[in-house]
Amino acid sequence: MKTLRFRPCGNFKVQYREELDVFETDFGRLWAAIGLVLLFAVLPWIASPYFLYVLNLIGIAAIAALGLNILVGYTGLISLGHGAFFGVGAYSAGILAVTYDVPFLAVVPLAGIVTAVVGMVFGIPSGRLKGLYLTIATLAGQFIIEYVLVHWESVTGGTMGITLPAPSLLGVAIVGDMSFFYVIYATAVVMIFGAVNLMRTRYGRAFVAIRDNDQAAEGMGIPIFRYKLLAFAVSSFYAGVAGALWAYYMISITAEPFTLGLSVEYIAMIIIGGLGSIPGAVFGTVFITLLNEGLRWVTDTIMNMGGLAGVELTMAPLREFVFGLAIVLFILFEPRGLAEVWRIVRSNFKLWPFSY
Amino acid sequence: MTKKNRFNSSERCKMDFFIQLLINGISIGFLYGLSAMGFVMIFKSSSVLNFAHGEVLAFGAFLFLALVTSAQLPVWLGFLVTLAGTFVLGFVIERIFLRPLIGEPLIQVIMLTVGLAAMFKGGMLLVWGGNLYTYPDFLPEGLGISWGIVQVPPVYVAAVIIGSLFLLMFGLFFKFSSQGIYMRSVADNQTAALSLGVHVRRVFALSWAIAALVAGISGIVLGIINGINVHELSSIGLKVFPVVILGGLDSIGGAIIGGLIIGLLETFTGGYLSPSLRDVVPYIALVFILLVKPYGLFGLVEIERV
């Protein structure tokens, strides 16, 4: 092992493979280890049940947002159908668990694979389209999937939805927020690990090349249609896994949440967090989920204080309004998102007191 | 004998149904075309895909509602004030939100309009709620056409008249007025227009303002036909996509024809197959159009070089 380095004071890379380092210094490695210990050994034990619930929502959404960031941020294919893919994951988990009686451990990856296949089907237009046109095609995908989820009653249960059995892992029943916390965050860590490393491989570099200029990428010998489909598949796999966890966590699912609004929410997460950044997807998820819960708290407080009639109805619109505002403000003032803010803060610490 | 008669009457009934669907489809399609027109105008001049179009449309409808019912203005004055209001709204949107993003990557611009859409929708829901409103009855009774078996309600006649009137006005505006010619020149080649002294930023602002105005008009007409509801009206903004893709994203005439085709497709599916399929069939059509002919019937094929 190299000597323990805490701080790089310049770019001393002499080989290309050094560019692939996940951690530039051992300091970062240390922090990652500390973070993992805090996450798994400390946080669930000090968190209140409500906070634990919020943490679980963040974990699930982070997986889905990460998938979307691979598609939008890294490959440059703007998708407005991620909410529907999330729904496909949830429904395939429900169908696999209820109709085919598949155990939990197999359901989650299988739901991911089913969703990946669906995602690839809706990614086929990317062979001829890009940019605006592709965005519109994914928008159509969103509506078509939504329609199928509601109207294919023999399989999806229509408006009744599906109720899932309690999952069990190696004979241990997973009940309650605490055990779900471990399942969700273990999956999230694996998925983040996968995403970080995917971006270091030739596949990840091909995605970035397609984002930067797809025709030049094709000229360099990257079969872009295949890679675009792969990006759709990976992204939908993430959405499907997240959807499956969500379905188990929520116990019963209907088609109601998987609307265009959810897709926009995921897009908001990665825009606010930072496009093409893996920590960014997590930051954005935390931001949006906390914003959601904060708004719920504010409207609840107002309702309890004033006892105003009809205030309860304004929760959803207020949420939508603040969402829109957050997206607009971030695009106008910090288009690279929270990841960039984080980088600036870090480099300020690193360079202090000589910040030039 | 009786059997033959019954057969005849059912055949006749089918024919009536068909014609009624045809008329509904054409009128709805015309309105889609009108809504899509503003959308195409923005895309043509500034290459911005406006996801907030439906919300601007709904805003026009609600502004008219507020002016006519709460402020008790006469209908013609309310109409004019609404036009002015939406014109200013479009101008302000461009000035505040879109101007800083000129030259930014596509996703930023698209997501900005998505964010604007959420903002406007939330704002309108906060003010007016999710209820269904209707305008007071102001259309003259004699406007409806009753021509044998064909029954055209007055609202549809009014829709087509207002629509054609504005279509004609815009046609003349683009053909003959200097601003219209500037707008066409920017749409054709932005750099060339810039170098010849066209004030491109003003053209952007103007095209947003005019697009918002057109959206306001279509909002009012749709409100007269279907009633005024935030969700319903803003969803029109998404239904514009199949229309413009079919017609070609940068063709105003294509928008009208695309609107007619999608409107007919929608009403016939709703009438003959299933009412629930009605809302999703334009999007299924959209996917097929994109796969077969991505630039639509009349759109300009983009040629790209590295």
XYZ file of C-alpha atoms in Angstrom:
662
model
C 0.000 0.000 0.000
C 1.088 3.482 -0.711
C 1.917 5.828 2.079
C -1.037 7.390 3.739
C -1.846 10.537 1.815
C -4.293 13.012 3.147
C -4.249 15.792 0.654
C -3.189 16.038 -2.976
C -1.410 19.300 -3.606
C -1.658 19.241 -7.352
C -2.161 16.775 -10.157
C 0.744 14.381 -10.179
C -0.803 11.650 -12.262
C 1.682 9.958 -14.516
C -0.446 7.093 -15.779
C -3.910 6.963 -17.224
C -5.010 4.328 -14.757
C -4.512 6.788 -11.941
C -7.345 8.817 -13.425
C -9.615 5.954 -12.515
C -8.955 6.220 -8.801
C -12.156 6.455 -6.831
C -10.450 8.125 -3.926
C -7.671 10.556 -4.604
C -6.412 10.306 -1.062
C -6.680 7.921 1.824
C -8.446 10.685 3.624
C -11.451 10.187 1.335
C -11.274 6.441 1.929
C -11.299 7.068 5.648
C -14.282 9.366 5.414
C -16.182 6.825 3.344
C -15.539 4.170 5.978
C -16.584 6.503 8.795
C -19.700 7.433 6.836
C -20.656 3.788 6.359
C -20.185 3.036 10.043
C -22.264 6.056 11.021
C -24.936 5.104 8.510
C -25.349 1.514 9.595
C -24.316 1.407 13.239
C -25.314 4.774 14.643
C -27.987 6.471 12.579
C -30.820 3.907 12.835
C -30.389 3.651 16.599
C -30.643 7.346 17.318
C -33.303 8.176 14.725
C -36.925 8.571 15.755
C -39.408 6.300 13.935
C -40.601 9.185 11.769
C -37.072 10.186 10.853
C -36.309 6.571 10.063
C -39.278 6.529 7.707
C -37.979 9.651 5.963
C -34.532 8.083 5.714
C -36.028 5.005 4.089
C -37.862 7.125 1.534
C -34.604 8.909 0.788
C -32.791 5.613 0.332
C -35.349 4.271 -2.124
C -35.564 7.498 -4.092
C -31.778 7.777 -4.173
C -31.512 4.447 -6.003
C -34.040 5.568 -8.609
C -32.483 9.014 -8.974
C -29.076 7.434 -9.416
C -30.463 5.389 -12.292
C -31.956 8.467 -13.886
C -28.665 10.298 -13.526
C -26.901 7.522 -15.443
C -29.361 8.047 -18.280
C -29.707 11.834 -18.215
C -26.564 13.089 -16.584
C -24.056 10.653 -18.035
C -25.556 9.559 -21.349
C -27.421 12.773 -22.092
C -30.739 11.115 -22.935
C -33.463 13.144 -21.249
C -36.194 10.856 -19.981
C -39.557 11.947 -18.669
C -40.693 8.390 -18.041
C -38.685 7.442 -14.985
C -41.691 7.586 -12.678
C -43.444 5.050 -14.874
C -40.410 2.756 -14.834
C -40.391 3.013 -11.053
C -44.036 1.937 -11.204
C -43.175 -0.978 -13.484
C -40.632 -2.108 -10.893
C -43.186 -1.854 -8.094
C -45.811 -3.748 -10.072
C -43.465 -6.472 -11.233
C -42.389 -6.975 -7.621
C -46.031 -7.210 -6.605
C -46.906 -9.652 -9.373
C -43.832 -11.809 -8.792
C -44.377 -11.926 -5.051
C -48.133 -12.516 -5.075
C -48.881 -14.499 -8.231
C -45.651 -16.463 -8.563
C -44.714 -16.596 -4.894
C -41.074 -15.707 -5.532
C -38.968 -15.052 -2.403
C -37.949 -11.493 -1.587
C -34.282 -11.963 -2.343
C -35.095 -12.954 -5.934
C -37.975 -10.544 -6.436
C -35.903 -7.375 -6.163
C -33.333 -8.174 -8.889
C -35.996 -9.826 -11.062
C -38.179 -6.727 -10.837
C -35.119 -4.755 -11.862
C -34.573 -6.996 -14.877
C -38.230 -6.832 -15.948
C -38.080 -3.051 -15.726
C -34.810 -3.008 -17.643
C -36.501 -4.889 -20.487
C -39.444 -2.471 -20.460
C -36.998 0.418 -20.377
C -35.160 -0.968 -23.379
C -38.418 -1.246 -25.310
C -39.124 2.414 -24.664
C -35.517 3.200 -25.441
C -35.802 1.867 -28.992
C -36.804 5.293 -30.376
C -33.377 6.523 -29.243
C -31.953 4.688 -32.255
C -33.224 7.423 -34.503
C -34.003 10.226 -32.131
C -32.206 12.427 -29.728
C -32.657 15.572 -27.753
C -36.131 17.017 -27.838
C -37.611 14.236 -29.902
C -36.398 11.542 -27.561
C -37.746 13.459 -24.573
C -41.152 13.522 -26.213
C -40.921 9.793 -26.924
C -40.227 9.049 -23.256
C -43.125 11.304 -22.328
C -45.340 9.133 -24.514
C -43.849 6.089 -22.770
C -44.872 7.546 -19.432
C -48.500 7.898 -20.518
C -48.644 4.495 -22.183
C -47.226 2.704 -19.129
C -49.571 4.603 -16.836
C -52.500 3.508 -18.986
C -51.377 -0.113 -19.010
C -50.900 -0.173 -15.228
C -54.463 1.024 -14.670
C -56.256 -0.866 -17.423
C -54.526 -4.249 -17.641
C -56.730 -5.390 -14.807
C -56.156 -9.136 -15.012
C -52.496 -8.624 -14.165
C -52.193 -5.371 -12.266
C -55.441 -5.494 -10.343
C -56.619 -2.238 -11.935
C -57.545 0.452 -9.451
C -57.578 -2.098 -6.611
C -53.814 -2.502 -6.839
C -51.783 -5.293 -5.298
C -51.070 -6.071 -1.654
C -47.677 -7.615 -1.034
C -46.822 -10.188 1.619
C -44.277 -9.248 4.285
C -40.829 -10.014 2.886
C -38.423 -12.312 4.622
C -34.705 -12.557 4.120
C -33.034 -15.909 4.867
C -35.870 -16.866 7.163
C -35.935 -13.558 9.031
C -39.105 -11.528 8.502
C -38.506 -7.920 7.509
C -41.057 -5.921 9.404
C -40.880 -2.374 10.618
C -38.838 0.642 9.645
C -35.635 -0.522 11.306
C -35.228 -3.764 9.390
C -36.288 -2.056 6.179
C -33.624 0.556 6.838
C -30.936 -2.087 6.684
C -32.359 -3.737 3.581
C -32.841 -0.447 1.733
C -29.485 1.038 2.618
C -27.576 -2.164 1.978
C -29.149 -2.200 -1.495
C -28.446 1.495 -1.942
C -24.791 1.085 -1.037
C -24.446 -1.810 -3.465
C -26.161 0.197 -6.200
C -24.011 3.274 -5.570
C -20.906 1.087 -5.601
C -22.105 -0.371 -8.902
C -22.754 3.040 -10.429
C -19.416 4.491 -9.340
C -17.598 1.554 -10.848
C -19.725 1.394 -13.979
C -18.609 4.915 -14.764
C -14.961 3.841 -14.533
C -15.345 1.131 -17.145
C -15.393 1.415 -20.918
C -19.191 1.392 -20.768
C -19.287 4.446 -18.545
C -16.783 6.264 -20.739
C -18.840 5.370 -23.806
C -21.926 6.861 -22.123
C -20.095 10.102 -21.465
C -18.789 10.161 -25.028
C -22.338 9.793 -26.345
C -23.488 12.619 -24.114
C -20.759 14.956 -25.281
C -21.198 14.306 -28.959
C -22.984 11.250 -30.209
C -21.828 11.549 -33.790
C -18.225 11.927 -32.797
C -18.691 8.945 -30.496
C -20.000 6.912 -33.389
C -17.039 8.030 -35.427
C -14.763 6.756 -32.684
C -16.278 3.318 -33.080
C -18.828 3.259 -30.300
C -22.010 1.510 -31.452
C -24.238 4.262 -30.096
C -27.611 2.579 -30.469
C -26.453 -0.404 -28.439
C -24.979 1.824 -25.772
C -28.056 4.026 -25.631
C -30.203 0.935 -25.116
C -27.768 -0.207 -22.453
C -28.093 3.153 -20.709
C -31.871 2.799 -20.795
C -31.588 -0.734 -19.424
C -29.241 0.205 -16.572
C -31.294 3.237 -15.670
C -34.538 1.279 -15.682
C -32.901 -1.511 -13.677
C -32.154 1.007 -10.940
C -35.700 2.334 -11.136
C -37.069 -1.199 -10.999
C -35.057 -2.167 -7.934
C -36.122 1.037 -6.204
C -39.737 0.394 -7.199
C -39.612 -3.148 -5.853
C -38.249 -1.969 -2.497
C -40.873 0.730 -2.435
C -43.639 -1.772 -3.110
C -42.504 -3.966 -0.210
C -42.108 -0.983 2.059
C -45.540 0.444 1.259
C -47.161 -3.028 1.411
C -49.952 -2.153 -1.025
C -49.519 -0.448 -4.371
C -51.846 1.241 -6.847
C -51.042 3.015 -10.082
C -51.788 6.395 -8.566
C -48.312 7.611 -7.552
C -46.534 6.724 -10.799
C -47.550 9.786 -12.748
C -45.691 12.342 -14.804
C -45.419 14.278 -11.555
C -43.178 11.567 -10.132
C -41.008 11.608 -13.237
C -40.624 15.354 -12.887
C -39.763 14.852 -9.229
C -36.895 12.538 -10.176
C -35.689 14.958 -12.812
C -35.843 17.690 -10.184
C -33.720 15.556 -7.870
C -30.919 15.131 -10.356
C -31.065 18.719 -11.590
C -30.924 20.057 -8.055
C -28.314 17.522 -7.031
C -26.152 17.883 -10.082
C -26.294 16.225 -13.486
C -23.647 13.636 -14.161
C -22.628 13.274 -10.562
C -23.236 10.307 -8.307
C -23.125 12.201 -5.019
C -25.326 14.757 -6.765
C -28.134 12.248 -7.204
C -28.004 11.497 -3.484
C -27.864 15.180 -2.492
C -30.810 15.969 -4.730
C -32.846 13.127 -3.288
C -32.153 14.287 0.248
C -33.047 17.855 -0.689
C -36.323 16.990 -2.414
C -37.459 14.478 0.203
C -36.709 16.872 3.051
C -38.447 19.650 1.123
C -41.471 17.388 0.765
C -41.575 16.521 4.428
C -40.853 20.109 5.434
C -43.794 21.335 3.378
C -46.005 18.677 4.923
C -44.917 19.844 8.352
C -45.581 23.492 7.451
C -49.069 22.821 6.127
C -49.864 20.642 9.121
C -48.763 23.366 11.494
C -50.768 26.000 9.698
C -53.808 23.755 9.758
C -53.501 23.056 13.455
C -52.904 26.686 14.319
C -55.499 28.468 12.291
C -58.006 25.695 11.812
C -58.717 27.281 8.458
C -61.229 25.485 6.314
C -59.909 24.127 3.043
C -56.244 24.516 3.904
C -55.730 20.754 3.771
C -56.497 20.909 0.073
C -53.597 23.234 -0.609
C -50.849 20.780 0.342
C -50.453 19.235 -3.112
C -50.500 22.494 -5.087
C -48.145 24.169 -2.651
C -45.772 21.244 -3.048
C -45.977 21.470 -6.803
C -45.369 25.202 -6.692
C -42.316 24.936 -4.454
C -40.949 22.078 -6.586
C -41.241 24.160 -9.698
C -39.668 27.108 -7.957
C -36.760 24.995 -6.714
C -36.083 23.620 -10.204
C -36.248 27.068 -11.776
C -34.032 28.708 -9.172
C -31.415 25.982 -9.375
C -31.303 26.124 -13.165
C -31.000 29.893 -13.144
C -28.481 30.257 -10.335
C -26.640 26.955 -9.858
C -27.160 24.813 -12.953
C -24.614 22.279 -11.780
C -26.553 21.664 -8.625
C -25.715 20.838 -5.056
C -22.772 18.674 -6.094
C -21.092 21.833 -7.367
C -21.921 23.698 -4.159
C -20.387 20.806 -2.230
C -17.265 20.916 -4.404
C -16.888 24.664 -3.886
C -17.273 24.324 -0.137
C -14.737 21.520 -0.055
C -12.181 23.284 -2.147
C -12.598 26.388 -0.026
C -11.643 24.333 2.998
C -8.820 22.697 1.151
C -7.334 25.906 -0.166
C -7.915 28.059 2.862
C -6.498 30.622 3.501
C -5.006 31.017 0.018
C -8.044 30.478 -2.132
C -6.363 31.377 -5.393
C -90.691 -5.326 -43.753
C -90.342 -4.392 -40.144
C -86.997 -6.043 -40.042
C -85.765 -4.029 -42.962
C -86.982 -0.852 -41.325
C -85.153 -1.562 -38.135
C -82.038 -2.296 -40.075
C -82.427 0.978 -41.884
C -82.881 2.961 -38.733
C -79.871 1.372 -37.046
C -77.832 2.044 -40.145
C -79.010 5.625 -40.029
C -78.174 5.826 -36.365
C -74.667 4.619 -37.088
C -74.327 7.250 -39.771
C -75.494 9.950 -37.389
C -73.022 8.773 -34.791
C -70.253 8.794 -37.363
C -71.032 12.314 -38.513
C -71.322 13.576 -34.970
C -67.933 12.082 -34.157
C -66.515 13.596 -37.309
C -67.731 17.041 -36.326
C -66.519 16.689 -32.749
C -63.185 15.447 -33.973
C -62.727 18.301 -36.403
C -63.640 20.939 -33.837
C -61.464 19.434 -31.103
C -58.676 18.903 -33.599
C -58.939 22.486 -34.734
C -58.493 23.594 -31.145
C -55.514 21.306 -30.687
C -54.070 22.836 -33.802
C -54.659 26.316 -32.450
C -53.014 25.409 -29.133
C -50.123 23.809 -30.977
C -49.636 26.914 -33.083
C -48.288 28.968 -30.197
C -46.074 26.079 -29.247
C -44.637 25.808 -32.726
C -44.073 29.545 -32.827
C -41.797 29.390 -29.798
C -39.946 26.377 -31.107
C -39.505 27.896 -34.529
C -37.982 31.139 -33.343
C -36.007 30.040 -30.297
C -35.818 26.198 -30.414
C -37.340 25.957 -26.954
C -39.728 23.125 -26.240
C -42.267 24.747 -23.972
C -43.643 22.316 -21.404
C -45.495 25.149 -19.690
C -47.716 25.759 -22.700
C -50.746 24.067 -21.144
C -50.363 26.139 -18.013
C -50.242 29.379 -19.964
C -53.336 28.186 -21.793
C -55.089 27.485 -18.492
C -53.973 30.858 -17.183
C -55.674 32.582 -20.110
C -58.892 30.678 -19.446
C -58.848 31.548 -15.751
C -57.950 35.176 -16.338
C -60.959 35.479 -18.628
C -63.103 33.741 -16.017
C -61.973 36.109 -13.282
C -62.516 39.167 -15.470
C -65.958 38.101 -16.628
C -67.352 36.775 -13.357
C -65.518 38.478 -10.477
C -64.707 41.782 -12.129
C -68.014 41.797 -14.061
C -66.424 43.176 -17.214
C -68.362 42.908 -20.456
C -67.329 39.877 -22.487
C -65.555 41.759 -25.299
C -63.551 43.867 -22.855
C -62.693 40.811 -20.774
C -61.516 39.068 -23.922
C -59.273 41.971 -24.903
C -57.839 42.317 -21.394
C -57.134 38.566 -21.350
C -55.288 38.846 -24.623
C -53.228 41.705 -23.241
C -52.611 39.798 -19.991
C -51.368 36.638 -21.671
C -49.256 38.713 -24.061
C -47.542 40.367 -21.106
C -47.195 37.012 -19.341
C -45.390 35.510 -22.309
C -43.138 38.538 -22.512
C -42.298 38.375 -18.804
C -41.609 34.623 -18.906
C -39.140 35.109 -21.702
C -37.503 38.098 -20.058
C -37.063 36.630 -16.588
C -36.599 32.911 -17.152
C -35.574 32.145 -20.715
C -33.267 35.042 -21.520
C -30.538 33.936 -19.073
C -30.565 30.484 -20.633
C -29.810 31.417 -24.219
C -26.990 29.123 -25.314
C -27.328 26.747 -22.364
C -27.628 22.994 -22.905
C -30.934 21.550 -23.960
C -31.788 19.838 -20.704
C -31.530 23.049 -18.719
C -33.993 24.783 -21.007
C -36.421 21.862 -21.094
C -36.275 21.443 -17.345
C -36.781 25.141 -16.818
C -40.068 25.008 -18.685
C -41.011 21.850 -16.770
C -40.287 23.726 -13.548
C -42.295 26.702 -14.763
C -45.169 24.382 -15.588
C -45.151 22.954 -12.066
C -44.942 26.447 -10.622
C -47.833 27.831 -12.626
C -49.960 24.776 -12.084
C -49.358 24.846 -8.341
C -50.024 28.571 -8.232
C -53.261 28.276 -10.151
C -54.398 25.376 -7.985
C -53.677 27.476 -4.913
C -55.844 30.292 -6.240
C -58.654 28.463 -7.985
C -58.455 24.914 -6.645
C -59.190 21.811 -8.659
C -62.854 22.655 -9.244
C -64.656 22.796 -12.551
C -65.889 26.247 -13.475
C -68.012 27.351 -16.396
C -68.300 30.664 -18.137
C -71.620 32.497 -18.050
C -73.565 31.828 -21.211
C -72.749 34.576 -23.651
C -72.813 32.918 -27.044
C -75.804 33.856 -29.189
C -78.297 31.037 -29.601
C -78.500 31.365 -33.395
C -74.861 30.382 -33.817
C -75.550 26.654 -33.667
C -75.999 24.860 -36.979
C -78.799 22.376 -37.343
C -78.492 20.934 -40.784
C -80.626 17.862 -41.169
C -79.127 15.154 -39.032
C -76.011 17.218 -38.385
C -76.083 19.133 -35.127
C -73.252 21.526 -34.428
C -73.460 23.207 -31.020
C -72.798 26.968 -30.950
C -69.535 26.590 -29.008
C -67.969 24.583 -31.811
C -69.044 27.128 -34.389
C -67.600 29.883 -32.237
C -64.390 27.901 -31.788
C -63.932 27.449 -35.499
C -64.771 31.091 -36.243
C -62.404 32.470 -33.606
C -59.727 30.001 -34.613
C -59.920 30.776 -38.313
C -59.983 34.483 -37.631
C -56.784 34.357 -35.643
C -55.178 31.973 -38.075
C -55.859 34.462 -40.850
C -54.559 37.342 -38.757
C -51.348 35.536 -37.937
C -50.929 34.477 -41.520
C -51.123 38.095 -42.592
C -48.881 39.174 -39.729
C -46.134 36.765 -40.724
C -46.510 37.514 -44.390
C -46.585 41.282 -44.396
C -45.651 42.991 -41.116
C -42.004 43.827 -40.527
C -41.967 42.094 -37.119
C -43.470 38.999 -38.689
C -40.789 38.983 -41.347
C -38.106 39.398 -38.672
C -39.556 36.430 -36.845
C -39.487 34.307 -39.958
C -35.931 35.336 -40.673
C -34.791 34.355 -37.184
C -36.578 31.043 -37.507
C -34.858 30.462 -40.806
C -31.311 31.292 -39.808
C -30.549 32.941 -36.536
C -26.964 33.918 -37.250
C -27.758 35.357 -40.663
C -30.649 37.348 -39.220
C -28.419 38.644 -36.467
C -25.772 39.785 -38.900
C -28.371 41.591 -40.994
C -29.433 43.684 -38.036
C -32.478 41.838 -36.807
C -32.993 42.332 -33.091
C -33.039 38.620 -32.250
C -33.729 39.041 -28.558
C -36.754 41.173 -29.303
C -37.928 38.504 -31.710
C -37.626 35.876 -28.978
C -39.604 38.025 -26.569
C -42.221 38.758 -29.190
C -42.618 35.135 -30.166
C -43.122 34.129 -26.539
C -45.650 36.922 -26.093
C -47.573 35.990 -29.229
C -47.446 32.296 -28.364
C -48.847 33.018 -24.912
C -51.563 35.117 -26.506
C -52.546 32.300 -28.859
C -52.491 29.918 -25.925
C -54.785 32.280 -24.041
C -57.265 32.303 -26.908
C -57.290 28.540 -27.179
C -57.655 28.345 -23.406
C -60.768 30.487 -23.505
C -62.311 28.485 -26.343
C -61.496 25.161 -24.692
C -62.930 26.540 -21.484
C -66.178 27.383 -23.253
C -66.413 23.842 -24.617
C -65.224 21.653 -21.742
C -65.483 23.894 -18.709
C -62.514 25.364 -16.905
C -60.376 23.138 -14.729
C -56.680 23.474 -14.023
C -55.881 19.796 -14.545
C -57.906 19.424 -17.735
C -56.558 22.543 -19.377
C -52.926 22.018 -18.456
C -53.076 18.455 -19.785
C -53.853 19.978 -23.188
C -50.333 21.323 -23.085
C -49.058 17.730 -23.143
C -51.485 16.657 -25.831
C -49.899 19.278 -28.015
C -46.842 17.032 -28.354
C -48.404 14.352 -30.582
C -49.902 17.153 -32.656
C -46.684 19.017 -33.265
C -44.659 15.885 -33.830
C -47.130 14.694 -36.421
C -47.231 18.058 -38.132
C -43.536 18.759 -37.773
C -42.147 20.757 -34.871
C -41.447 23.821 -36.934
C -44.432 24.025 -39.225
C -47.422 26.199 -38.291
C -49.585 24.777 -41.026
C -48.493 21.321 -39.940
C -49.705 22.095 -36.434
C -53.257 22.665 -37.716
C -53.264 19.540 -39.863
C -51.665 17.489 -37.084
C -54.278 18.836 -34.712
C -57.104 17.753 -37.015
C -55.661 14.255 -37.431
C -55.060 13.771 -33.717
C -58.483 15.205 -32.857
C -60.211 12.816 -35.268
C -58.133 9.888 -34.063
C -59.039 10.672 -30.497
C -62.783 11.074 -30.998
C -63.071 8.006 -33.213
C -61.148 5.870 -30.735
C -63.321 7.218 -27.947
C -66.469 6.561 -29.951
C -65.772 3.147 -31.432
C -63.127 1.419 -29.299
C -63.168 2.514 -25.693
C -63.494 5.868 -23.951
C -60.554 5.137 -21.669
C -58.241 4.536 -24.618
C -59.120 7.975 -25.918
C -56.559 9.837 -23.861
C -53.668 7.508 -24.512
C -54.108 6.879 -28.232
C -52.446 10.148 -29.307
C -49.317 9.079 -27.448
C -49.307 5.621 -29.016
C -49.593 7.355 -32.369
C -46.784 9.648 -31.266
C -44.381 6.772 -30.673
C -45.121 5.325 -34.095
C -44.700 8.667 -35.806
C -41.391 9.153 -34.059
C -40.220 5.727 -35.123
C -41.302 6.096 -38.739
C -41.057 9.760 -39.564
C -39.402 11.657 -36.706
C -39.580 15.072 -38.312
C -43.296 14.819 -38.977
C -45.259 15.532 -42.107
C -44.016 19.044 -42.747
C -41.044 19.422 -40.428
C -37.582 20.354 -41.507
C -35.136 17.460 -41.416
C -32.176 18.423 -39.297
C -28.820 17.643 -40.772
C -25.981 17.427 -38.322
C -22.270 17.405 -38.676
C -19.670 16.824 -36.056
